[in-house]
Structures are given as C-alpha cells and as structure tokens.
Short mmCIF file of C-alpha atoms in Angstrom, two decimals:
data_model
loop_
_atom_site.label_atom_id
_atom_site.label_comp_id
_atom_site.label_asym_id
_atom_site.label_seq_id
_atom_site.Cartn_x
_atom_site.Cartn_y
_atom_site.Cartn_z
CA UNK A 1 144.42 45.04 110.11
CA UNK A 2 146.61 43.92 107.20
CA UNK A 3 149.48 45.95 105.78
CA UNK A 4 147.48 46.69 102.62
CA UNK A 5 144.52 47.94 104.67
CA UNK A 6 146.89 50.17 106.60
CA UNK A 7 148.14 51.64 103.31
CA UNK A 8 144.62 52.37 102.08
CA UNK A 9 143.65 53.96 105.40
CA UNK A 10 146.76 56.14 105.36
CA UNK A 11 145.87 57.12 101.78
CA UNK A 12 142.36 58.04 102.89
CA UNK A 13 143.64 60.28 105.67
CA UNK A 14 146.14 61.92 103.33
CA UNK A 15 143.43 62.73 100.79
CA UNK A 16 140.89 63.93 103.34
CA UNK A 17 143.15 65.84 105.74
CA UNK A 18 146.26 66.88 103.80
CA UNK A 19 144.80 67.31 100.33
CA UNK A 20 141.30 68.31 101.51
CA UNK A 21 139.62 66.33 98.76
CA UNK A 22 135.84 65.95 98.73
CA UNK A 23 134.15 62.96 100.34
CA UNK A 24 133.17 61.69 96.90
CA UNK A 25 136.75 61.91 95.60
CA UNK A 26 138.18 60.20 98.68
CA UNK A 27 135.68 57.36 98.36
CA UNK A 28 136.43 56.90 94.65
CA UNK A 29 140.22 56.98 95.12
CA UNK A 30 140.05 54.51 98.01
CA UNK A 31 137.98 52.14 95.91
CA UNK A 32 140.59 52.30 93.15
CA UNK A 33 143.40 51.57 95.61
CA UNK A 34 141.48 48.59 97.00
CA UNK A 35 140.85 47.25 93.49
CA UNK A 36 144.53 47.57 92.62
CA UNK A 37 145.59 45.73 95.78
CA UNK A 38 143.06 42.94 95.17
CA UNK A 39 144.30 42.59 91.59
CA UNK A 40 147.97 42.50 92.58
CA UNK A 41 147.29 39.98 95.34
CA UNK A 42 145.76 37.58 92.81
CA UNK A 43 148.13 38.52 89.99
CA UNK A 44 151.26 37.94 92.06
CA UNK A 45 149.94 35.35 94.48
CA UNK A 46 151.15 37.19 97.56
CA UNK A 47 150.09 39.83 100.06
CA UNK A 48 150.68 43.40 98.93
CA UNK A 49 153.00 45.65 100.92
CA UNK A 50 154.48 49.10 100.35
CA UNK A 51 157.63 47.41 99.08
CA UNK A 52 155.55 45.37 96.64
CA UNK A 53 153.77 48.47 95.36
CA UNK A 54 157.17 50.05 94.68
CA UNK A 55 157.81 47.32 92.09
CA UNK A 56 154.62 47.88 90.12
CA UNK A 57 155.54 48.41 86.46
CA UNK A 58 153.85 49.25 83.18
CA UNK A 59 152.94 45.62 82.53
CA UNK A 60 151.13 45.43 85.88
CA UNK A 61 149.15 48.59 85.14
CA UNK A 62 148.24 47.42 81.65
CA UNK A 63 147.03 44.10 83.06
CA UNK A 64 144.99 45.90 85.73
CA UNK A 65 143.36 48.24 83.20
CA UNK A 66 142.63 45.26 80.95
CA UNK A 67 140.70 43.62 83.78
CA UNK A 68 138.84 46.86 84.44
CA UNK A 69 137.97 47.10 80.75
CA UNK A 70 136.42 43.65 80.99
CA UNK A 71 134.34 45.03 83.85
CA UNK A 72 132.89 47.41 81.29
CA UNK A 73 134.43 50.78 82.16
CA UNK A 74 134.93 53.36 79.42
CA UNK A 75 137.80 55.66 78.54
CA UNK A 76 136.84 58.35 81.02
CA UNK A 77 136.64 55.94 83.95
CA UNK A 78 139.88 54.23 82.91
CA UNK A 79 141.68 57.58 82.78
CA UNK A 80 140.40 58.52 86.24
CA UNK A 81 141.39 55.09 87.56
CA UNK A 82 144.92 55.49 86.21
CA UNK A 83 145.22 58.97 87.71
CA UNK A 84 144.15 57.67 91.12
CA UNK A 85 146.65 54.80 90.92
CA UNK A 86 149.50 57.19 90.12
CA UNK A 87 148.64 59.24 93.17
CA UNK A 88 148.41 56.14 95.39
CA UNK A 89 151.75 54.76 94.20
CA UNK A 90 153.39 58.16 94.65
CA UNK A 91 152.02 58.36 98.19
CA UNK A 92 153.04 54.84 99.26
CA UNK A 93 156.47 55.15 97.65
CA UNK A 94 157.33 58.47 99.26
CA UNK A 95 159.94 60.85 97.88
CA UNK A 96 161.81 58.03 96.14
CA UNK A 97 158.74 56.67 94.35
CA UNK A 98 159.16 55.82 90.69
CA UNK A 99 155.68 55.66 89.27
CA UNK A 100 155.61 53.80 85.95
CA UNK A 101 154.73 55.99 82.98
CA UNK A 102 151.70 54.77 81.09
CA UNK A 103 149.76 56.89 78.65
CA UNK A 104 146.11 57.01 79.58
CA UNK A 105 143.25 56.39 77.16
CA UNK A 106 142.01 59.28 75.05
CA UNK A 107 138.91 60.86 76.53
CA UNK A 108 136.48 62.59 74.22
CA UNK A 109 135.83 66.00 75.67
CA UNK A 110 132.14 66.74 75.99
CA UNK A 111 130.85 69.99 74.55
CA UNK A 112 129.55 72.61 76.98
CA UNK A 113 125.79 73.12 76.78
CA UNK A 114 124.97 76.82 76.67
CA UNK A 115 121.60 78.21 77.66
CA UNK A 116 119.78 80.83 75.63
CA UNK A 117 119.76 84.49 76.69
CA UNK A 118 116.07 84.23 77.59
CA UNK A 119 116.72 81.14 79.73
CA UNK A 120 119.68 82.79 81.47
CA UNK A 121 117.64 85.85 82.41
CA UNK A 122 114.62 83.74 83.38
CA UNK A 123 116.80 81.65 85.66
CA UNK A 124 118.36 84.68 87.35
CA UNK A 125 114.96 86.34 87.68
CA UNK A 126 113.33 83.27 89.20
CA UNK A 127 116.08 82.99 91.82
CA UNK A 128 115.93 86.69 92.66
CA UNK A 129 112.14 86.76 92.96
CA UNK A 130 111.94 83.70 95.23
CA UNK A 131 114.72 84.77 97.62
CA UNK A 132 113.66 85.02 101.25
CA UNK A 133 114.84 88.63 101.52
CA UNK A 134 115.03 91.41 98.98
CA UNK A 135 118.75 92.05 99.39
CA UNK A 136 119.49 88.32 98.94
CA UNK A 137 117.50 88.38 95.70
CA UNK A 138 119.54 91.39 94.55
CA UNK A 139 122.74 89.55 95.49
CA UNK A 140 121.86 86.40 93.57
CA UNK A 141 120.75 88.41 90.53
CA UNK A 142 124.10 90.23 90.54
CA UNK A 143 126.10 87.01 90.90
CA UNK A 144 124.33 85.28 88.03
CA UNK A 145 124.63 88.31 85.77
CA UNK A 146 128.37 88.31 86.45
CA UNK A 147 128.59 84.70 85.27
CA UNK A 148 126.50 85.28 82.15
CA UNK A 149 127.40 88.90 81.39
CA UNK A 150 131.12 88.80 82.22
CA UNK A 151 132.00 85.11 81.89
CA UNK A 152 133.24 84.67 85.45
CA UNK A 153 133.66 81.29 87.10
CA UNK A 154 131.50 80.91 90.21
CA UNK A 155 134.64 80.78 92.37
CA UNK A 156 135.92 84.00 90.80
CA UNK A 157 132.67 85.80 91.62
CA UNK A 158 132.81 84.53 95.21
CA UNK A 159 136.42 85.72 95.45
CA UNK A 160 135.69 89.36 94.57
CA UNK A 161 136.56 91.71 97.42
CA UNK A 162 135.13 95.01 98.52
CA UNK A 163 138.11 96.80 96.99
CA UNK A 164 136.48 96.47 93.53
CA UNK A 165 134.17 99.31 94.60
CA UNK A 166 133.40 101.80 93.26
CA UNK A 167 132.84 99.98 89.98
CA UNK A 168 134.10 101.24 86.65
CA UNK A 169 133.78 100.02 83.10
CA UNK A 170 136.05 97.04 83.79
CA UNK A 171 136.67 94.57 86.60
CA UNK A 172 139.94 92.97 87.70
CA UNK A 173 139.36 89.25 88.32
CA UNK A 174 141.69 86.72 89.92
CA UNK A 175 141.28 83.31 88.29
CA UNK A 176 142.95 79.93 88.43
CA UNK A 177 146.55 79.78 89.67
CA UNK A 178 146.29 83.39 90.81
CA UNK A 179 146.19 84.74 87.25
CA UNK A 180 144.48 88.11 86.96
CA UNK A 181 142.59 89.49 83.99
CA UNK A 182 140.49 92.51 83.13
CA UNK A 183 136.90 91.96 82.00
CA UNK A 184 134.47 94.61 80.71
CA UNK A 185 131.40 95.30 82.82
CA UNK A 186 128.18 95.75 80.90
CA UNK A 187 126.03 98.58 82.27
CA UNK A 188 123.35 96.05 83.28
CA UNK A 189 125.86 93.98 85.25
CA UNK A 190 127.34 97.03 86.94
CA UNK A 191 123.84 98.25 87.85
CA UNK A 192 122.96 94.86 89.33
CA UNK A 193 126.06 94.84 91.55
CA UNK A 194 125.47 98.43 92.66
CA UNK A 195 121.84 97.63 93.52
CA UNK A 196 123.01 94.69 95.64
CA UNK A 197 125.63 96.82 97.44
CA UNK A 198 122.98 99.45 98.20
CA UNK A 199 120.56 96.83 99.58
CA UNK A 200 123.10 94.72 101.51
CA UNK A 201 122.65 95.20 105.28
CA UNK A 202 126.35 94.62 105.95
CA UNK A 203 128.99 97.33 105.46
CA UNK A 204 131.35 96.86 102.54
CA UNK A 205 135.00 96.70 103.60
CA UNK A 206 137.86 96.61 101.13
CA UNK A 207 139.38 93.52 102.77
CA UNK A 208 136.14 91.51 102.96
CA UNK A 209 134.29 89.59 100.26
CA UNK A 210 131.89 91.53 98.08
CA UNK A 211 129.14 88.91 98.19
CA UNK A 212 127.88 88.04 101.66
CA UNK A 213 125.89 85.19 103.08
CA UNK A 214 122.69 85.69 105.06
CA UNK A 215 124.66 86.09 108.32
CA UNK A 216 127.26 88.42 106.86
CA UNK A 217 130.06 85.94 106.19
CA UNK A 218 131.48 85.11 102.75
CA UNK A 219 128.86 83.75 100.36
CA UNK A 220 129.34 80.08 99.53
CA UNK A 221 129.21 78.90 95.91
CA UNK A 222 127.10 75.98 97.14
CA UNK A 223 124.29 78.43 98.01
CA UNK A 224 124.19 79.69 94.43
CA UNK A 225 124.35 76.16 93.02
CA UNK A 226 121.41 75.06 95.16
CA UNK A 227 119.41 78.10 94.13
CA UNK A 228 120.07 77.35 90.45
CA UNK A 229 119.11 73.71 90.94
CA UNK A 230 115.77 74.66 92.46
CA UNK A 231 115.00 77.35 89.90
CA UNK A 232 115.79 75.21 86.87
CA UNK A 233 113.36 72.57 88.19
CA UNK A 234 110.60 75.13 88.58
CA UNK A 235 111.28 76.51 85.10
CA UNK A 236 111.60 73.09 83.47
CA UNK A 237 115.18 73.71 82.32
CA UNK A 238 117.74 70.98 81.66
CA UNK A 239 119.87 69.51 84.47
CA UNK A 240 122.81 70.90 82.50
CA UNK A 241 121.69 74.40 83.44
CA UNK A 242 124.30 75.14 86.09
CA UNK A 243 126.19 78.28 87.15
CA UNK A 244 129.07 77.17 84.94
CA UNK A 245 126.70 76.79 81.99
CA UNK A 246 126.13 80.56 82.18
CA UNK A 247 129.85 81.09 81.62
CA UNK A 248 129.68 78.70 78.65
CA UNK A 249 126.77 80.72 77.30
CA UNK A 250 128.74 83.96 77.63
CA UNK A 251 131.55 82.46 75.55
CA UNK A 252 129.32 80.80 72.96
CA UNK A 253 127.19 83.89 72.38
CA UNK A 254 130.23 86.14 72.03
CA UNK A 255 131.76 83.76 69.50
CA UNK A 256 128.49 83.67 67.60
CA UNK A 257 128.54 87.47 67.42
CA UNK A 258 132.00 87.52 65.87
CA UNK A 259 134.45 87.60 68.80
CA UNK A 260 137.87 86.17 67.87
CA UNK A 261 139.37 83.28 69.83
CA UNK A 262 142.33 85.24 71.22
CA UNK A 263 140.06 87.92 72.69
CA UNK A 264 137.74 85.25 74.07
CA UNK A 265 140.71 83.48 75.63
CA UNK A 266 141.65 86.66 77.49
CA UNK A 267 138.09 87.31 78.64
CA UNK A 268 137.69 83.76 79.98
CA UNK A 269 141.13 83.61 81.56
CA UNK A 270 142.15 80.40 79.77
CA UNK A 271 145.86 79.60 80.03
CA UNK A 272 145.77 77.78 76.71
CA UNK A 273 144.01 78.64 73.46
CA UNK A 274 143.06 74.97 73.11
CA UNK A 275 140.70 75.42 76.09
CA UNK A 276 138.95 78.23 74.23
CA UNK A 277 138.77 76.45 70.88
CA UNK A 278 136.13 74.07 72.20
CA UNK A 279 133.62 76.92 71.80
CA UNK A 280 134.04 76.82 68.04
CA UNK A 281 132.65 73.29 68.23
CA UNK A 282 129.78 74.50 70.42
CA UNK A 283 128.88 77.17 67.87
CA UNK A 284 129.03 74.66 65.03
CA UNK A 285 126.85 72.26 67.02
CA UNK A 286 124.32 75.03 67.60
CA UNK A 287 124.21 75.87 63.89
CA UNK A 288 123.68 72.20 63.07
CA UNK A 289 120.77 72.04 65.54
CA UNK A 290 119.21 75.11 63.93
CA UNK A 291 119.64 73.57 60.49
CA UNK A 292 118.09 70.26 61.52
CA UNK A 293 115.13 71.94 63.20
CA UNK A 294 114.45 74.50 60.48
CA UNK A 295 115.47 73.03 57.14
CA UNK A 296 112.61 71.22 55.33
CA UNK A 297 115.02 68.58 53.98
CA UNK A 298 116.87 67.90 57.23
#
C-alpha cells in the first residue's frame, strides 16, 4: 500500500472511530481526499506524502477547485469539498498543521418548506393510527405535536427526560451546544404527552428518557423519521415533509400570525438572529404563492 493510501485509510478510521461520522460522510470525505491526492500527484509530478500535503497552499487549492468546477460541481459541492480538504490537511499535518486559508464559494441557502396545519395533523394522525400498538401510536402523536406545536428539533424531543413530569404550562428544552430554553406548551401538546405517559407500559423515571422504544429503551429519532416517510407516501405528501419540516412550519405559522423575530429566535433556540430571519423569506414566498394562485392577473 502506498503512503497516500495509508493516509486516506488513517483518515477513514479517524472519521469513523474518533469522530463517529456517518458512513455516508466518511465515504464522501474519503473520495475528496483521494481526488486531492490524484490531483496533486499529476499537478506536481510526484507521489504525495504527508510532508507534501503540509506544503499545500492557496494556489494548489484554487487549482484543485478549478478542476472540480470543470467536472461540473456547483457552489454547494465545492464548499463541501473545501471543508473536507481542510479537515484532511489538518489531520495529516497534526498539531503543527497550517491549513491554507481560502474563502469558500457562496452557497445560496434553500428556504425551508413548511407544511400546512391540516397536513401536519393528518401526518401525525396517520402515524398514530397505523402504529402496531396503541401506546406507540400515542407516543408518536405526542412527539410530532411537540415538533409542530412547540418547535422542537427531533433530537431535542428525544432528549427529554422523565424529570419534565409533571408537565406545566412551559417546558425546559436542552438544544444545540447544551443551550437551554423555555418553550410554552399548548394544552393540546400537553394532553398528548400526558396521554402517552398514561398508556406507556414502562415506568417513568426522572433519570430516563421520556420517550421509549418498543422494548423500553430510549426512542431513536430514526424510528420517527421512518414513520414519517411511510405516512407521507400514503398521504401523497411531498418528500420534503420531514420531522424537521414540522419545526419549520411552527416557525413560519407563528411569524405569519405576527410573532416578532426576537421572540421566535428564543422559541427556536437559535444562537443567531440571522438563522431566524430566513423565516421572513419563507413567509414572503408563501404570500407570493398565494398571490400567483389566486390573483386573476398573475
């Protein structure tokens, strides 16, 4: 095995074992590293080693991205490619690595696609009604109402512990980077959670997760995602109808009803207001769709 192959294999193990990245991410990052090595081998006319990677500069990266552009990749792919290269060079260079600074291409941020209130409730109802056991249906209904009715991320809902019981008018949620926030609980959402707790065959302990899997362990987000995927197919909903789309809908509908951005930022747990401002674009896009569909001159 060549020195460059050894580097890529070490990178793979680091990503998979140390960083615990997904199989898809590991495969994509390895492919980027292999493309970079192939490019440098031809560009420099010599085999690539760790020492050679340490000398990669801005000009090399620009030349590599230029070749990738000719392959037809867009801004988003180029940005991901550059991010993977930075990580690879940092890994192969160790603590003394000096990764060249190169500003990535601007990536147009796609707008979230909210679902309507009727679609959100139809989706949750379909999943609850087709569950293999009644308490599982109650669980899934409660989870999906939390996403749509309280704006939680799926991971935040899965992370709720038994110590949230008994429920009040608000819920303390731990979000990204351990940041906590308080979200209001609508009566319907609170009732759904309480119905699940009453039906759940496993005892609720303060130090165990609130939502349980079929065998009593912590509920996996993948279970909810698969349930949503199946239900949206049966209901004929868009592929964009995901658990996270329910959170988008929560934000979009609140904004449409007059919520201000600062309050919405707190409810969603966004660290930056810029993350919340995207919902103003969503609301404008929705109004434009209504105009185009309803106005006789559109």
